[in-house]
Tab-separated table of C-alpha atoms (C1' of nucleotides) in Angstrom:
chain	number	residue	atom	x	y	z
A	200	MET	CA	0.000	0.000	0.000
A	201	THR	CA	1.340	3.456	-0.825
A	202	ASN	CA	2.145	5.930	1.899
A	203	GLU	CA	-0.594	8.293	0.800
A	204	LYS	CA	-3.120	5.509	0.871
A	205	VAL	CA	-2.121	4.612	4.429
A	206	SER	CA	-2.169	8.259	5.509
A	207	GLY	CA	-5.601	8.666	4.006
A	208	LEU	CA	-6.941	5.675	5.901
A	209	ILE	CA	-5.350	6.908	9.119
A	210	ASP	CA	-6.981	10.299	8.722
A	211	ARG	CA	-10.322	8.708	7.981
A	212	TYR	CA	-10.026	6.351	10.933
A	213	MET	CA	-8.876	8.982	13.424
A	214	LYS	CA	-11.553	11.428	12.395
A	215	VAL	CA	-14.369	8.910	12.428
A	216	SER	CA	-13.340	7.240	15.659
A	217	PHE	CA	-13.085	10.625	17.319
A	218	TYR	CA	-16.595	11.573	16.255
A	219	VAL	CA	-18.116	8.221	17.096
A	220	ASN	CA	-16.583	8.256	20.551
A	221	LYS	CA	-17.389	11.853	21.264
A	222	MET	CA	-20.949	11.670	19.972
A	223	GLY	CA	-21.466	8.295	21.570
A	224	GLU	CA	-20.392	9.703	24.920
A	225	LEU	CA	-22.605	12.755	24.470
A	226	LEU	CA	-25.625	10.646	23.503
A	227	ILE	CA	-25.099	8.395	26.512
A	228	LYS	CA	-24.652	11.416	28.753
A	229	ASP	CA	-28.028	12.691	27.567
A	230	GLN	CA	-29.663	9.402	28.516
A	231	ILE	CA	-28.192	9.035	31.970
A	232	CYS	CA	-29.506	11.040	34.858
A	233	ASP	CA	-27.442	13.954	36.145
A	234	VAL	CA	-26.212	12.163	39.253
A	235	LEU	CA	-24.077	9.809	37.120
A	236	THR	CA	-21.109	10.480	34.892
A	237	ASN	CA	-20.528	8.118	31.964
A	238	GLU	CA	-17.599	6.503	33.760
A	239	GLN	CA	-19.752	5.923	36.804
A	240	TYR	CA	-22.437	4.341	34.648
A	241	TYR	CA	-19.866	1.970	33.127
A	242	THR	CA	-18.658	1.072	36.597
A	243	LEU	CA	-22.152	0.336	37.890
A	244	ARG	CA	-22.802	-1.728	34.775
A	245	PHE	CA	-19.643	-3.748	35.337
A	246	ILE	CA	-20.326	-4.372	39.021
A	247	GLU	CA	-23.813	-5.588	38.175
A	248	GLN	CA	-22.553	-7.940	35.465
A	249	GLN	CA	-20.022	-9.651	37.747
A	250	ARG	CA	-21.517	-11.913	40.333
A	251	LEU	CA	-19.137	-10.802	43.052
A	252	CYS	CA	-16.995	-7.842	42.116
A	253	THR	CA	-13.834	-6.489	43.750
A	254	SER	CA	-11.737	-3.367	43.249
A	255	THR	CA	-8.974	-5.439	41.724
A	256	GLU	CA	-11.334	-6.816	39.094
A	257	ILE	CA	-12.401	-3.311	38.110
A	258	SER	CA	-8.774	-2.234	38.007
A	259	ASP	CA	-7.905	-5.120	35.669
A	260	ALA	CA	-10.940	-4.765	33.454
A	261	PHE	CA	-10.717	-0.986	33.055
A	262	TYR	CA	-6.917	-0.816	32.891
A	263	ILE	CA	-6.698	1.754	35.659
A	264	ASN	CA	-4.774	1.730	38.938
A	265	LYS	CA	-6.376	0.427	42.060
A	266	SER	CA	-6.112	3.840	43.648
A	267	ALA	CA	-8.273	5.217	40.843
A	268	VAL	CA	-10.809	2.505	41.563
A	269	THR	CA	-10.854	3.452	45.227
A	270	SER	CA	-11.716	7.047	44.473
A	271	ASN	CA	-14.272	6.056	41.843
A	272	ILE	CA	-16.090	3.676	44.129
A	273	ASN	CA	-15.875	6.177	46.972
A	274	ARG	CA	-17.817	8.593	44.823
A	275	LEU	CA	-20.411	5.939	44.005
A	276	GLU	CA	-20.672	4.863	47.622
A	277	GLY	CA	-20.992	8.505	48.644
A	278	LYS	CA	-24.044	8.710	46.422
A	279	GLY	CA	-25.477	5.590	48.020
A	280	LEU	CA	-25.365	3.595	44.789
A	281	ILE	CA	-23.017	0.801	45.844
A	282	GLU	CA	-22.002	-0.988	49.017
A	283	ARG	CA	-18.763	-2.585	50.199
A	284	GLU	CA	-18.961	-5.927	51.972
A	285	GLN	CA	-15.890	-7.392	53.604
A	286	ASP	CA	-15.161	-10.997	52.686
A	287	LEU	CA	-15.271	-13.195	55.775
A	288	ASP	CA	-12.633	-15.656	54.587
A	289	ASP	CA	-10.121	-13.136	53.274
A	290	ARG	CA	-10.529	-9.911	55.158
A	291	ARG	CA	-8.383	-7.929	52.731
A	292	VAL	CA	-11.102	-8.323	50.134
A	293	PHE	CA	-14.186	-6.137	49.793
A	294	HIS	CA	-17.013	-7.246	47.548
A	295	LEU	CA	-18.855	-4.506	45.744
A	296	LYS	CA	-22.532	-4.635	44.984
A	297	LEU	CA	-25.228	-2.216	43.952
A	298	SER	CA	-27.540	-0.844	46.591
A	299	LYS	CA	-31.297	-0.906	45.974
A	300	GLU	CA	-31.078	2.659	44.645
A	301	GLY	CA	-28.085	1.726	42.513
A	302	GLU	CA	-29.971	-1.163	40.961
A	303	GLY	CA	-32.986	0.998	40.279
A	304	LEU	CA	-30.925	3.729	38.705
A	305	LEU	CA	-28.922	1.298	36.594
A	306	GLN	CA	-32.039	-0.476	35.345
A	307	GLU	CA	-33.629	2.809	34.400
A	308	THR	CA	-30.485	3.911	32.598
A	309	GLU	CA	-30.059	0.608	30.814
A	310	ASN	CA	-33.574	0.903	29.440
A	311	LYS	CA	-32.906	4.349	28.051
A	312	ILE	CA	-29.641	3.257	26.469
A	313	HIS	CA	-31.341	0.210	25.027
A	314	ASN	CA	-33.970	2.413	23.390
A	315	LEU	CA	-31.334	4.735	22.015
A	316	VAL	CA	-29.318	1.915	20.502
A	317	GLU	CA	-32.426	0.315	19.069
A	318	ARG	CA	-33.244	3.545	17.264
A	319	ILE	CA	-29.737	3.605	15.862
A	320	MET	CA	-29.830	-0.009	14.770
A	321	THR	CA	-32.914	0.419	12.635
A	322	LYS	CA	-30.720	2.450	10.285
A	323	PHE	CA	-28.614	-0.606	9.495
A	324	GLU	CA	-29.171	-4.036	8.026
A	325	TYR	CA	-28.588	-6.760	10.588
A	326	GLU	CA	-25.920	-8.243	8.318
A	327	GLU	CA	-24.040	-4.948	8.145
A	328	ILE	CA	-23.984	-4.646	11.930
A	329	VAL	CA	-22.646	-8.152	12.359
A	330	LYS	CA	-19.936	-7.666	9.705
A	331	PHE	CA	-18.947	-4.407	11.320
A	332	LEU	CA	-18.746	-5.955	14.763
A	333	ASP	CA	-16.685	-8.843	13.376
A	334	THR	CA	-14.047	-6.491	12.023
A	335	TYR	CA	-14.245	-4.288	15.103
A	336	GLU	CA	-13.644	-7.287	17.343
A	337	LYS	CA	-10.758	-8.411	15.175
A	338	LEU	CA	-9.270	-4.928	15.552
A	339	SER	CA	-9.769	-5.121	19.280
A	340	GLN	CA	-7.940	-8.463	19.428
A	341	ILE	CA	-5.032	-7.060	17.441
A	342	PHE	CA	-4.804	-4.010	19.703
A	343	ILE	CA	-4.749	-6.219	22.775
A	344	GLN	CA	-2.101	-8.488	21.259
A	345	MET	CA	0.070	-5.523	20.281
A	346	LYS	CA	-0.262	-4.021	23.733
A	347	ASN	CA	0.684	-7.339	25.342
A	348	GLY	CA	3.515	-7.802	22.877
A	349	GLU	CA	4.919	-4.444	23.837
A	350	GLN	CA	4.668	-5.299	27.504
A	351	GLU	CA	6.733	-8.436	26.967
A	352	GLU	CA	9.467	-6.517	25.154
A	353	ILE	CA	10.061	-4.460	28.297
B	268	MET	CA	-35.286	-7.824	16.100
B	269	THR	CA	-35.896	-9.467	19.466
B	270	ASN	CA	-34.933	-7.726	22.668
B	271	GLU	CA	-32.292	-10.320	23.466
B	272	LYS	CA	-30.745	-9.908	20.060
B	273	VAL	CA	-30.522	-6.141	20.544
B	274	SER	CA	-29.120	-6.544	24.060
B	275	GLY	CA	-26.521	-8.959	22.745
B	276	LEU	CA	-25.401	-6.536	20.076
B	277	ILE	CA	-25.276	-3.682	22.586
B	278	ASP	CA	-23.079	-5.729	24.891
B	279	ARG	CA	-20.810	-6.690	22.026
B	280	TYR	CA	-20.578	-3.119	20.797
B	281	MET	CA	-19.966	-1.584	24.217
B	282	LYS	CA	-17.345	-4.117	25.115
B	283	VAL	CA	-15.475	-3.903	21.837
B	284	SER	CA	-15.626	-0.125	21.565
B	285	PHE	CA	-14.325	0.156	25.106
B	286	TYR	CA	-11.349	-2.090	24.352
B	287	VAL	CA	-10.567	-0.506	21.005
B	288	ASN	CA	-10.617	2.974	22.517
B	289	LYS	CA	-8.671	2.060	25.594
B	290	MET	CA	-6.040	0.034	23.750
B	291	GLY	CA	-5.897	2.586	20.958
B	292	GLU	CA	-5.207	5.322	23.476
B	293	LEU	CA	-2.580	3.214	25.237
B	294	LEU	CA	-0.852	2.342	21.961
B	295	ILE	CA	-0.789	6.000	20.932
B	296	LYS	CA	0.468	6.988	24.360
B	297	ASP	CA	3.373	4.581	23.896
B	298	GLN	CA	4.290	6.216	20.601
B	299	ILE	CA	4.174	9.820	21.696
B	300	CYS	CA	6.951	11.320	23.695
B	301	ASP	CA	6.417	11.926	27.403
B	302	VAL	CA	6.017	15.676	27.092
B	303	LEU	CA	2.700	15.210	25.264
B	304	THR	CA	-0.588	13.745	26.424
B	305	ASN	CA	-2.852	12.167	23.819
B	306	GLU	CA	-5.227	15.130	23.977
B	307	GLN	CA	-2.340	17.498	23.407
B	308	TYR	CA	-1.201	15.455	20.417
B	309	TYR	CA	-4.702	15.640	18.915
B	310	THR	CA	-4.730	19.385	19.469
B	311	LEU	CA	-1.345	19.899	17.794
B	312	ARG	CA	-2.509	17.714	14.922
B	313	PHE	CA	-5.659	19.784	14.486
B	314	ILE	CA	-3.852	23.127	14.602
B	315	GLU	CA	-1.425	21.910	11.971
B	316	GLN	CA	-4.181	20.681	9.677
B	317	GLN	CA	-6.047	24.006	9.707
B	318	ARG	CA	-4.355	26.783	7.789
B	319	LEU	CA	-5.172	29.406	10.381
B	320	CYS	CA	-6.614	28.050	13.597
B	321	THR	CA	-8.435	29.832	16.416
B	322	SER	CA	-9.600	28.785	19.873
B	323	THR	CA	-13.198	28.910	18.713
B	324	GLU	CA	-12.470	26.448	15.916
B	325	ILE	CA	-10.927	24.004	18.368
B	326	SER	CA	-13.868	24.454	20.687
B	327	ASP	CA	-16.316	23.672	17.865
B	328	ALA	CA	-14.342	20.769	16.453
B	329	PHE	CA	-13.653	19.070	19.787
B	330	TYR	CA	-17.033	19.871	21.333
B	331	ILE	CA	-15.498	21.440	24.421
B	332	ASN	CA	-15.986	24.865	26.000
B	333	LYS	CA	-13.764	27.716	25.028
B	334	SER	CA	-12.487	27.911	28.586
B	335	ALA	CA	-11.219	24.353	28.208
B	336	VAL	CA	-9.442	25.357	25.017
B	337	THR	CA	-7.779	28.264	26.775
B	338	SER	CA	-6.298	26.035	29.425
B	339	ASN	CA	-5.281	23.387	26.901
B	340	ILE	CA	-3.482	25.847	24.679
B	341	ASN	CA	-1.925	27.505	27.704
B	342	ARG	CA	-0.319	24.180	28.547
B	343	LEU	CA	0.933	23.755	24.986
B	344	GLU	CA	2.202	27.319	24.849
B	345	GLY	CA	3.897	26.811	28.194
B	346	LYS	CA	5.826	23.948	26.653
B	347	GLY	CA	6.820	26.166	23.753
B	348	LEU	CA	4.962	24.031	21.197
B	349	ILE	CA	2.504	26.611	19.889
B	350	GLU	CA	2.286	30.378	19.496
B	351	ARG	CA	-0.580	32.860	19.619
B	352	GLU	CA	-0.678	35.618	17.023
B	353	GLN	CA	-3.202	38.409	17.300
B	354	ASP	CA	-5.195	39.094	14.135
B	355	LEU	CA	-4.563	42.616	12.895
B	356	ASP	CA	-8.027	43.158	11.418
B	357	ASP	CA	-10.039	41.725	14.302
B	358	ARG	CA	-8.086	42.157	17.456
B	359	ARG	CA	-10.331	39.815	19.453
B	360	VAL	CA	-8.984	36.910	17.435
B	361	PHE	CA	-5.786	34.998	18.118
B	362	HIS	CA	-4.413	32.656	15.476
B	363	LEU	CA	-2.698	29.556	16.751
B	364	LYS	CA	0.247	27.961	15.027
B	365	LEU	CA	2.906	25.459	15.881
B	366	SER	CA	6.330	26.699	16.874
B	367	LYS	CA	9.402	25.180	15.210
B	368	GLU	CA	9.709	22.743	18.131
B	369	GLY	CA	6.026	21.971	17.929
B	370	GLU	CA	6.299	21.160	14.246
B	371	GLY	CA	9.311	18.951	14.826
B	372	LEU	CA	7.657	17.091	17.656
B	373	LEU	CA	4.432	16.625	15.723
B	374	GLN	CA	6.229	15.345	12.638
B	375	GLU	CA	8.203	12.868	14.720
B	376	THR	CA	5.044	11.680	16.446
B	377	GLU	CA	3.080	11.416	13.214
B	378	ASN	CA	5.777	9.145	11.793
B	379	LYS	CA	5.605	6.812	14.753
B	380	ILE	CA	1.819	6.662	14.616
B	381	HIS	CA	1.991	6.054	10.881
B	382	ASN	CA	4.283	3.085	11.444
B	383	LEU	CA	2.080	1.698	14.151
B	384	VAL	CA	-1.035	1.900	12.014
B	385	GLU	CA	0.749	0.397	9.054
B	386	ARG	CA	1.682	-2.615	11.178
B	387	ILE	CA	-1.949	-2.970	12.198
B	388	MET	CA	-3.235	-2.637	8.663
B	389	THR	CA	-1.182	-5.503	7.340
B	390	LYS	CA	-3.464	-7.766	9.355
B	391	PHE	CA	-6.453	-6.789	7.235
B	392	GLU	CA	-7.446	-6.968	3.607
B	393	TYR	CA	-7.732	-3.522	2.063
B	394	GLU	CA	-11.334	-4.295	1.162
B	395	GLU	CA	-12.193	-5.153	4.748
B	396	ILE	CA	-10.739	-1.890	6.020
B	397	VAL	CA	-12.708	0.144	3.525
B	398	LYS	CA	-15.969	-1.677	4.281
B	399	PHE	CA	-15.374	-1.194	7.967
B	400	LEU	CA	-14.674	2.506	7.565
B	401	ASP	CA	-17.789	2.893	5.417
B	402	THR	CA	-20.004	1.519	8.153
B	403	TYR	CA	-18.101	3.405	10.824
B	404	GLU	CA	-18.590	6.666	8.958
B	405	LYS	CA	-22.243	5.916	8.482
B	406	LEU	CA	-22.498	5.362	12.232
B	407	SER	CA	-20.689	8.617	12.849
B	408	GLN	CA	-23.151	10.484	10.598
B	409	ILE	CA	-26.099	8.968	12.419
B	410	PHE	CA	-24.650	9.921	15.802
B	411	ILE	CA	-24.111	13.487	14.654
B	412	GLN	CA	-27.650	13.703	13.244
B	413	MET	CA	-29.152	12.316	16.450
B	414	LYS	CA	-27.155	14.740	18.542
B	415	ASN	CA	-28.256	17.667	16.376
B	416	GLY	CA	-31.832	16.413	16.369
B	417	GLU	CA	-31.801	16.387	20.150
B	418	GLN	CA	-30.425	19.899	20.245
B	419	GLU	CA	-33.306	21.139	18.103
B	420	GLU	CA	-35.877	19.545	20.395
B	421	ILE	CA	-34.667	21.783	23.226
C	132	DA	C1'	-24.451	56.536	20.449
C	133	DA	C1'	-26.399	52.750	22.703
C	134	DT	C1'	-26.974	47.901	22.554
C	135	DA	C1'	-25.946	43.352	21.386
C	136	DT	C1'	-22.771	39.925	19.903
C	137	DT	C1'	-18.379	37.651	19.646
C	138	DA	C1'	-13.441	35.992	20.982
C	139	DG	C1'	-11.118	34.832	24.406
C	140	DT	C1'	-9.760	34.651	29.588
C	141	DT	C1'	-10.199	33.897	34.559
C	142	DC	C1'	-11.772	31.507	38.459
C	143	DA	C1'	-13.748	27.981	41.288
C	144	DG	C1'	-15.039	23.484	41.315
C	145	DT	C1'	-15.301	18.457	39.794
C	146	DC	C1'	-13.820	14.079	37.920
C	147	DA	C1'	-10.574	10.737	36.564
C	148	DT	C1'	-6.311	9.571	36.658
C	149	DT	C1'	-1.091	8.544	38.181
C	150	DT	C1'	2.667	7.454	41.441
C	151	DA	C1'	4.524	6.484	45.806
C	152	DA	C1'	4.024	5.335	50.375
C	153	DC	C1'	1.231	3.025	53.434
C	154	DT	C1'	-1.894	-0.630	56.402
C	155	DA	C1'	-3.685	-4.912	57.026
C	156	DT	C1'	-4.073	-9.498	55.874
C	157	DA	C1'	-2.650	-13.888	53.818
C	158	DT	C1'	0.751	-17.161	51.993
C	159	DG	C1'	5.092	-19.474	51.507
C	160	DT	C1'	9.321	-21.065	53.247
C	161	DA	C1'	13.224	-22.261	56.136
D	192	DT	C1'	6.435	-21.319	64.255
D	193	DA	C1'	8.469	-17.150	62.577
D	194	DC	C1'	10.142	-14.287	59.055
D	195	DA	C1'	9.723	-12.772	54.352
D	196	DT	C1'	6.998	-11.955	50.580
D	197	DA	C1'	2.850	-11.124	48.131
D	198	DT	C1'	-1.780	-9.295	47.781
D	199	DA	C1'	-6.054	-6.144	48.561
D	200	DG	C1'	-7.072	-1.968	49.239
D	201	DT	C1'	-6.365	3.076	50.953
D	202	DT	C1'	-4.278	7.652	51.372
D	203	DA	C1'	-2.139	11.743	49.732
D	204	DA	C1'	-0.284	14.879	46.480
D	205	DA	C1'	-0.194	16.108	41.886
D	206	DT	C1'	-1.835	16.704	36.981
D	207	DG	C1'	-4.892	17.108	33.009
D	208	DA	C1'	-9.268	17.885	31.149
D	209	DC	C1'	-13.378	19.538	31.707
D	210	DT	C1'	-17.825	22.715	33.051
D	211	DG	C1'	-20.231	27.012	34.098
D	212	DA	C1'	-20.479	31.692	35.342
D	213	DA	C1'	-18.639	36.073	35.361
D	214	DC	C1'	-15.649	38.893	33.061
D	215	DT	C1'	-12.791	42.161	29.380
D	216	DA	C1'	-12.094	43.881	25.085
D	217	DA	C1'	-13.326	44.409	20.485
D	218	DT	C1'	-16.630	44.362	16.757
D	219	DA	C1'	-21.441	44.613	14.684
D	220	DT	C1'	-26.120	46.124	14.663
D	221	DT	C1'	-29.843	49.178	15.018
DNA sequence: AATATTAGTTCAGTCATTTAACTATATGTA
DNA sequence: TACATATAGTTAAATGACTGAACTAATATT
């Protein structure tokens, strides 16, 4: 592939991924209630999806330091959306779970997001979505491999 | 489409877009020199691509407040990477341009990113990349329309 | 000339993050 | 068993990126 061709694709990709991310974040922000930031919504979502969730799991999944997790979950706990529960067998460990209010808020938010995405999906053929996701997932795998590869070089 | 089918696609999309963004940012971070953050790199890139760039243009393009632009460009100016030049006809306006060092640093960074992306692209057929970008751009257009549509409702 | 608009800045506050140092607990080994 | 090491999580200080409101200075409008 010529250099110009590559540069062109890079420009296209960077521009489009910027807009998709930015607009995606803005659209999500419009759906979620003012007490949550997008990050906080993702965190609630993750905690709910795990059966028993710990800070370390969030740290690993989100690729952020454990100290960042502490401050994030402090904010959520401060709002009464999650609860810490000390593990009885290993007292270093705290299990995180949504409070009643947290569950209610998450469910409400999930419904709104679901509606939003459904509206978006009607604009595409099912086949096109699946093809797109296939390539997107392949890209994701390559990114992860490259990142791990780099790590090993060090 | 059934509800479960939609939910499945949402989960797939959210998971994959999270990883692609996160890993993409980390890979870029590894390429750029320590004096720049990713945001700062994007800003330099944008200023370079415009012929004459103003704070307002950055604010519009990046969908951030002008006060955010001021502090961002203050940081870049503080590092000697960009310069402000007052417009002689309209003295409210300041044109932004890269300094010599800024240009050098950007060029160096662009080369590294170019190499990185080229390595990634070899893993795909050209056709697959183009198809992917087509759908991605379509998605981007839809997001922008929805966002604008919302704005008009208010 | 008076009023409104525009470009950009300042300030106070918030969120998300990093790094380094720390506490408390658990595990492994000699 | 006791000492060393590893692990889970917290604290504290710092930075970057952002918002919103109030502001200055310059330009446009009426």
